[in-house]
């Protein structure tokens, strides 16, 4: 029996029009949408299983193969954010009892540990303070000691500002019958990465960083070795939505007719297609150079302000997200609030183990310009003058 | 060591501009975007943790409470499609060994069974041919026999065209210490549903059907009873991304400061906010009436064409997605292709157990107009004249 009147009345807050402020997004991501991506977001829907959509998905796959520098057949976009790609990797590659080695030098390793434990893996974290990275020797010790089936490393550790070197790690893992999983959410397109050449078995990245797309899709690719580990599973992955066999079919990676699995984020895929087209037009190498130069310029300007870069060794500084030590006597929250309130620029504080230690400034994709560096450093300068010291 | 040249060249297909055809989406969803929703999709990004975004999320929560007719605190949008909401429900409510009763009268029950089994639940499917629904008595037998902790029912069974009655099922479940989980992906906004009044413990729906938003967000709400079951868990859910405790915090449902969990689909949330605003403006009851009337008109027109509605009993026909028996001697694929090729209208065949048995026509949200009914029935009429019979 229906109630006489609707028990829950319509909310007043939804009677106001939506209003979105202008923001320059110079935190560690999301970044601003490139104009062409913005335009794609305003297009009308088509069916997720239409042949036009298959074509767009095919183009996305090729774009991912290019930005990842891989020829892997199993290359696709997951319907979710960076965390979803991480779960897709771990849900498919780990079975209960598997040994899983994790580089934990910031929040992303912590998240991999958390998920690995939920899945019943035997997780072995290699813990370092934020700012640290892993040498080949350290990794080899971990491999020898724990005999893992999988190693997790973060290429662009956006919570600490560190770029993990990747040359040689794939071969090393393979000598120990271990697969290499790399998070490039905050680095892909901004710093060189060669999936096949570097022997990376699973690589993933996000849409909302250097690619300047909205959050909601993430890029992922699996090597043949990774696929073999999946094929040898004794148990089904816990998730149907993240099951690689279904995803590979949906994305036309298995040579069979595509079957309905879930409804893909059609408009998000238009946007992703456009952001991949932009980086194809520019060329990966030019994109790497652009980030290197803009970030070097930022580092210079920050040092002119008397600020300290959090990562001491210039060789492992990320060319996309920069961490600045919070200057003594300041509350990082005051600085971040001042800059958004007075300049409409979003930067952020630290995350996970780097909270309270750093401010984070990202120059991502189309936001990586000298003009933006000037804007954010001017804003910082003024914030440092106006925010009261020693409130802590 | 970097290779001398990029081993994978830029793909040519991405050098062409993106081109999206005009489509009238009259399948079971996704549907076309409402003009105001389309506009929201073209807006620029802001930070996912900004206070403006918190306000939008708050408005979305209130909008969901209204369309669900619930006062549940734990009401939010998940960052994924309908399947993601289903997994969020099952990952959080089921623990290995739990007894799970599932109404399987089409594909959605099959999917719930699949996921329940992956999670290690003892799954008890109540299987019916597509077209069937569950009486209170049948459900009571299942409850008595299997003593489940959770019952899954599909309100709008979009693969068969059946609308499952819901009055009395919640109370019945609660008498047996069972929670009631209802899928309203294809019915919410198109047919009455009163979450609190009907004693539904978990209700979820999608964005891309009656709400006319892009796929990629889904609505979900948990009753206090459901929350208690979650709180009493002995194990963590397998997924970090779907963990209700994190999601409830991210959506400000737990009274604590929001913490970063994953990056939400900001632009998709703008769109969802706008589609909820539209239904608030129109009023739920008017939206229900609109679907009832447009679909009744469609049924009349189809019968004039000599076609048979697949669901015999008018009382359980879904007022959003209509299933038509494939007329004797036709291949459904020919009809569907003819209509998209000649009229730019997407309708679909069956899904799961209804494949080959039905054609499916959806009148969803802003697409539920007499004009669209005329367009699709004209197209069908012509298709039936031109597609060759007896090819099978
Ligand atoms: C390096 C890195 N990994 C993973 C993530 C998680 O991605 P998301 O927030 O899209 O889930 C981020 C996001 O900031 C990141 O910077
Ligand atoms: C009744 C019903 N449940 C669940 C789903 C699954 O939703 P999605 O495809 O968004 O994952 C659909 C989608 O068509 C549906 O109609």
CSV table of C-alpha atoms and ligand atoms in Angstrom, one decimal, chain A residues 260-263, chain B residues 28-29 81-84 108 154 156-158 183 185-186 204 208-209, ligand 2:
chain,number,residue,atom,x,y,z
A,260,UNK,CA,27.8,-7.0,-22.1
A,261,UNK,CA,29.6,-7.0,-18.8
A,262,UNK,CA,28.7,-3.6,-17.2
A,263,UNK,CA,27.8,-0.2,-18.7
B,28,UNK,CA,16.8,-0.5,-21.8
B,29,UNK,CA,19.5,2.1,-21.0
B,81,UNK,CA,27.8,1.7,-12.7
B,82,UNK,CA,24.9,-0.4,-11.5
B,83,UNK,CA,27.1,-3.5,-11.1
B,84,UNK,CA,29.4,-1.5,-8.9
B,108,UNK,CA,20.3,-9.6,-12.7
B,154,UNK,CA,15.0,-7.0,-8.8
B,156,UNK,CA,12.5,-3.6,-12.6
B,157,UNK,CA,13.7,-6.8,-14.3
B,158,UNK,CA,14.9,-5.1,-17.5
B,183,UNK,CA,17.9,-3.6,-7.5
B,185,UNK,CA,18.4,0.3,-11.7
B,186,UNK,CA,15.7,0.1,-14.4
B,204,UNK,CA,20.5,0.8,-5.4
B,208,UNK,CA,22.0,6.2,-16.9
B,209,UNK,CA,18.4,5.1,-17.1
C,2,LIG,C1,17.8,-3.9,-13.6
C,2,LIG,C2,19.3,-3.7,-13.8
C,2,LIG,N1,20.1,-4.0,-12.9
C,2,LIG,C3,21.5,-3.8,-13.0
C,2,LIG,C4,22.0,-3.3,-14.2
C,2,LIG,C5,23.4,-3.2,-14.3
C,2,LIG,O1,23.9,-1.9,-14.4
C,2,LIG,P1,25.2,-1.4,-15.1
C,2,LIG,O2,25.1,-1.9,-16.5
C,2,LIG,O3,25.1,0.1,-15.0
C,2,LIG,O4,26.3,-2.0,-14.4
C,2,LIG,C6,21.1,-2.9,-15.2
C,2,LIG,C7,21.6,-2.4,-16.5
C,2,LIG,O5,21.1,-2.5,-17.5
C,2,LIG,C8,19.7,-3.1,-15.0
C,2,LIG,O6,18.8,-2.8,-16.0
